[in-house]
Every structure is written in C-alpha cells, then in structure tokens.
Amino acid sequence: MEKGEGENQTSITEFILLGFGNLPGLQILFFLLFLGIYIVTMAANLLIVALVVADQHLHNPMYLFLGNLSCLEICYSSTILPRLLASFLTGDRTVSVTGCMVQFYWFGVLLTVECYLLALMSYDRYLAICKPLHYGTLMNVRFCMQLAAGSWLSSFIILATIIYLVSQLAFCGPNELDHFFCDLAQMINLSCSDTGLVNLATLVFSSTNIILPFLLTLTSYVYIVSTILRISSTIGKQKAFSTCSSHLIVVTIYYGTLITVYMLSNTGTVRILNKFVSMLYTVLTPLINPLIYSLRNKEVKEALRRAQQKYLVFPYILRN
C-alpha cells in the first residue's frame, strides 16, 4: 500500500504489541522475572532519591543530578514494565493508537532527558577535575537545578511536537508492532499517510537532542582522561578517576546499547536481537544504574550507612 492512499481505507484504532508472544510457554516465567526486576528497580531508585533528599552531605550538583536520574529511571520503568507485565499475565497485547502515542511520548521524553542529564553530569565531572578552582562558581546548586529543569521542560516540548505530527498520520492496517513497547519507527512504517514531515522532524530532533548530548559527554571525558593522565602521583590519578568512574560505566552501558539498537536493522532475525538489546537500555539500565552508583560511590555508601544508623538507633530510643 502506498503512502497517501489512507483516505479510502478503514482507520485502525489499536495496535498489537507482539512482544514475546511467540514464546507462550515462557509467559509466566517472563512475568515473574520482570516483576522482580520492576520491584528491585523501584526500590533501588527510590532509595537513591530518599538519600539525596534527606542527607545534607549529598546536597551538591553531582548528587542532585543523580537524584533527577533516579526519578527518571522510576518513570522509565513505570512507562514500559506495567503494560508488559499485564500482557504476560493476561495474554492481551492490544493497545489503542492513542495509548501507544502516550506511551511513546513519555518514553521519548525520558530518553531525551536521560541524554541531557548524562551530558550535564559529565560536564559537572569535567569542571570538578579539570577546573577545580572554578568549580564552586561555575557549578552551584541553583544553576544545577536550572539545568535539570531546562532538560525536562525542553524534552516535554520537543516530544509534544513529534507526537502532534504522528497524531496527524492515518493508520489503515496492518496493525502489528513487533516490539514490547510502542516503537516510533515501527508506528511510522505502519502509517498509510505521507510520513516525510514526521521523519524529517524525528531526524532533526534526534540529531540535536541525542547526538549533541552524546558528543558533549564524549568531549568532557576526553578532557577528563587527558587531565587525569597528567597527574603525576598514582594516588592522585586513582582519586580523580574514582570521582567519575561510576558515571563513566553508566554512560558506556547506556549509549552502547542505544547505539547498537539504532544500528541494527528492523527486519527478520535481527529484529529479535533488536528487541533483546532494547531490553538492556529500557529495562535493565534503570535497574543497574542505582546499583552502580551505590556500590562504587563512597559518598553514597556513607550516606546509606548514616541512614541505617539513624533509623536503627531511633526505634531503640523510642523503646527506651
């Protein structure tokens, strides 16, 4: 069917997310696995948010960005996993066209904000390591909150524009999306309207809001590594690297999987691989990030220790 012939076709009102429906014998196992991932993801990220809010020692730009990132991961998981869990349990894989657009809107907003936040966190580390004497004036809490708010606001506006363009498309069938969430590229491919404008807008916004933050992140780490290599003492190098190692691991995992997904074709066997790689940055990254920051970050571990002491001692005082 050629684009532009949708006027004489019956518009569809829902999509079918094929997901992992071709593995019927594993649906209960998948449900239990992803339910466990969802519970741990929510608990770990809520813990990070609580520590950043409650512990005065973490009221600095790096950890305010981390708190924003954990809030984002909570929303990320809640955008995709509840619908996926319901499909495993009930077998119902249908979602309305409007519902699909709403899911992609939030998915796109969160993906864009994450790119911004990772770039801002890398810039924060660049200032801390490469310009330590000017760090206090260049990056303060107020400026940090303004940057974070700007990241969220601009993402809401950008994705609203894209979703508006997608909402103007006609969908006449087929209505199957071979994915576990509403993937924009597959939705556009199912349209029987002219998709030139929405493809152009997607390309422009992806270039400016995903690629540019990635380049900023990459540039920051080039300068960071260069500065660390010029430090004469081994202890000094280890101390400098320890301040950004957790973030570097998170960036590598996130962009590594994201780039892999968009390099893979969306056909045949490769589409199956695409789904599993997509699982890494949509489901597993929100789980892994708080674990990386809590296990590898000395200040977060100390904040957790202080919280344990406070809330273990407090009930004892009440009893006595």
JSON list of C-alpha atoms in Angstrom, two decimals, residues 16-35 37 80-81 83-94 176-182 186 261 269-284:
[
{"chain": "A", "resi": 16, "resn": "ILE", "atom": "CA", "xyz": [-0.96, -5.31, 18.70]},
{"chain": "A", "resi": 17, "resn": "LEU", "atom": "CA", "xyz": [2.40, -5.40, 20.50]},
{"chain": "A", "resi": 18, "resn": "LEU", "atom": "CA", "xyz": [3.81, -8.81, 19.57]},
{"chain": "A", "resi": 19, "resn": "GLY", "atom": "CA", "xyz": [6.50, -8.55, 22.25]},
{"chain": "A", "resi": 20, "resn": "PHE", "atom": "CA", "xyz": [7.49, -12.05, 23.33]},
{"chain": "A", "resi": 21, "resn": "GLY", "atom": "CA", "xyz": [4.15, -13.63, 22.47]},
{"chain": "A", "resi": 22, "resn": "ASN", "atom": "CA", "xyz": [5.87, -16.16, 20.21]},
{"chain": "A", "resi": 23, "resn": "LEU", "atom": "CA", "xyz": [7.13, -17.89, 23.37]},
{"chain": "A", "resi": 24, "resn": "PRO", "atom": "CA", "xyz": [3.84, -18.94, 25.03]},
{"chain": "A", "resi": 25, "resn": "GLY", "atom": "CA", "xyz": [5.44, -21.47, 27.35]},
{"chain": "A", "resi": 26, "resn": "LEU", "atom": "CA", "xyz": [7.61, -18.82, 28.98]},
{"chain": "A", "resi": 27, "resn": "GLN", "atom": "CA", "xyz": [4.99, -16.16, 29.74]},
{"chain": "A", "resi": 28, "resn": "ILE", "atom": "CA", "xyz": [4.70, -16.93, 33.47]},
{"chain": "A", "resi": 29, "resn": "LEU", "atom": "CA", "xyz": [8.49, -17.14, 33.80]},
{"chain": "A", "resi": 30, "resn": "PHE", "atom": "CA", "xyz": [8.82, -13.80, 32.00]},
{"chain": "A", "resi": 31, "resn": "PHE", "atom": "CA", "xyz": [6.15, -12.31, 34.28]},
{"chain": "A", "resi": 32, "resn": "LEU", "atom": "CA", "xyz": [7.98, -13.36, 37.45]},
{"chain": "A", "resi": 33, "resn": "LEU", "atom": "CA", "xyz": [11.36, -12.26, 36.07]},
{"chain": "A", "resi": 34, "resn": "PHE", "atom": "CA", "xyz": [10.19, -8.79, 35.01]},
{"chain": "A", "resi": 35, "resn": "LEU", "atom": "CA", "xyz": [8.09, -8.34, 38.15]},
{"chain": "A", "resi": 37, "resn": "ILE", "atom": "CA", "xyz": [13.21, -6.51, 38.07]},
{"chain": "A", "resi": 80, "resn": "ILE", "atom": "CA", "xyz": [7.06, 0.21, 29.96]},
{"chain": "A", "resi": 81, "resn": "LEU", "atom": "CA", "xyz": [7.02, -2.58, 32.55]},
{"chain": "A", "resi": 83, "resn": "ARG", "atom": "CA", "xyz": [1.97, -2.82, 30.43]},
{"chain": "A", "resi": 84, "resn": "LEU", "atom": "CA", "xyz": [4.45, -5.60, 29.63]},
{"chain": "A", "resi": 85, "resn": "LEU", "atom": "CA", "xyz": [3.64, -7.44, 32.88]},
{"chain": "A", "resi": 86, "resn": "ALA", "atom": "CA", "xyz": [-0.09, -7.22, 32.16]},
{"chain": "A", "resi": 87, "resn": "SER", "atom": "CA", "xyz": [0.43, -8.75, 28.70]},
{"chain": "A", "resi": 88, "resn": "PHE", "atom": "CA", "xyz": [2.40, -11.67, 30.20]},
{"chain": "A", "resi": 89, "resn": "LEU", "atom": "CA", "xyz": [-0.33, -12.32, 32.73]},
{"chain": "A", "resi": 90, "resn": "THR", "atom": "CA", "xyz": [-3.46, -11.85, 30.60]},
{"chain": "A", "resi": 91, "resn": "GLY", "atom": "CA", "xyz": [-2.20, -12.52, 27.08]},
{"chain": "A", "resi": 92, "resn": "ASP", "atom": "CA", "xyz": [-3.82, -9.25, 25.94]},
{"chain": "A", "resi": 93, "resn": "ARG", "atom": "CA", "xyz": [-1.24, -7.48, 23.76]},
{"chain": "A", "resi": 94, "resn": "THR", "atom": "CA", "xyz": [-3.53, -4.84, 22.25]},
{"chain": "A", "resi": 176, "resn": "GLU", "atom": "CA", "xyz": [1.15, -5.33, 14.46]},
{"chain": "A", "resi": 177, "resn": "LEU", "atom": "CA", "xyz": [4.22, -3.83, 16.14]},
{"chain": "A", "resi": 178, "resn": "ASP", "atom": "CA", "xyz": [6.98, -6.41, 16.57]},
{"chain": "A", "resi": 179, "resn": "HIS", "atom": "CA", "xyz": [8.20, -4.96, 19.85]},
{"chain": "A", "resi": 180, "resn": "PHE", "atom": "CA", "xyz": [7.38, -4.96, 23.57]},
{"chain": "A", "resi": 181, "resn": "PHE", "atom": "CA", "xyz": [6.68, -1.20, 23.63]},
{"chain": "A", "resi": 182, "resn": "CYS", "atom": "CA", "xyz": [5.36, 1.37, 21.15]},
{"chain": "A", "resi": 186, "resn": "GLN", "atom": "CA", "xyz": [7.51, 0.86, 13.52]},
{"chain": "A", "resi": 261, "resn": "VAL", "atom": "CA", "xyz": [19.72, -0.69, 18.76]},
{"chain": "A", "resi": 269, "resn": "THR", "atom": "CA", "xyz": [16.21, -12.34, 12.83]},
{"chain": "A", "resi": 270, "resn": "VAL", "atom": "CA", "xyz": [17.91, -9.01, 13.53]},
{"chain": "A", "resi": 271, "resn": "ARG", "atom": "CA", "xyz": [14.58, -7.61, 14.77]},
{"chain": "A", "resi": 272, "resn": "ILE", "atom": "CA", "xyz": [14.58, -10.29, 17.52]},
{"chain": "A", "resi": 273, "resn": "LEU", "atom": "CA", "xyz": [18.10, -9.23, 18.53]},
{"chain": "A", "resi": 274, "resn": "ASN", "atom": "CA", "xyz": [16.93, -5.61, 18.43]},
{"chain": "A", "resi": 275, "resn": "LYS", "atom": "CA", "xyz": [14.22, -6.42, 20.98]},
{"chain": "A", "resi": 276, "resn": "PHE", "atom": "CA", "xyz": [16.65, -8.03, 23.39]},
{"chain": "A", "resi": 277, "resn": "VAL", "atom": "CA", "xyz": [19.19, -5.19, 23.09]},
{"chain": "A", "resi": 278, "resn": "SER", "atom": "CA", "xyz": [16.33, -2.68, 23.61]},
{"chain": "A", "resi": 279, "resn": "MET", "atom": "CA", "xyz": [15.60, -4.57, 26.82]},
{"chain": "A", "resi": 280, "resn": "LEU", "atom": "CA", "xyz": [19.04, -3.55, 28.10]},
{"chain": "A", "resi": 281, "resn": "TYR", "atom": "CA", "xyz": [18.51, 0.22, 27.99]},
{"chain": "A", "resi": 282, "resn": "THR", "atom": "CA", "xyz": [14.77, 0.27, 28.73]},
{"chain": "A", "resi": 283, "resn": "VAL", "atom": "CA", "xyz": [14.53, -2.36, 31.49]},
{"chain": "A", "resi": 284, "resn": "LEU", "atom": "CA", "xyz": [17.96, -3.34, 32.80]}
]
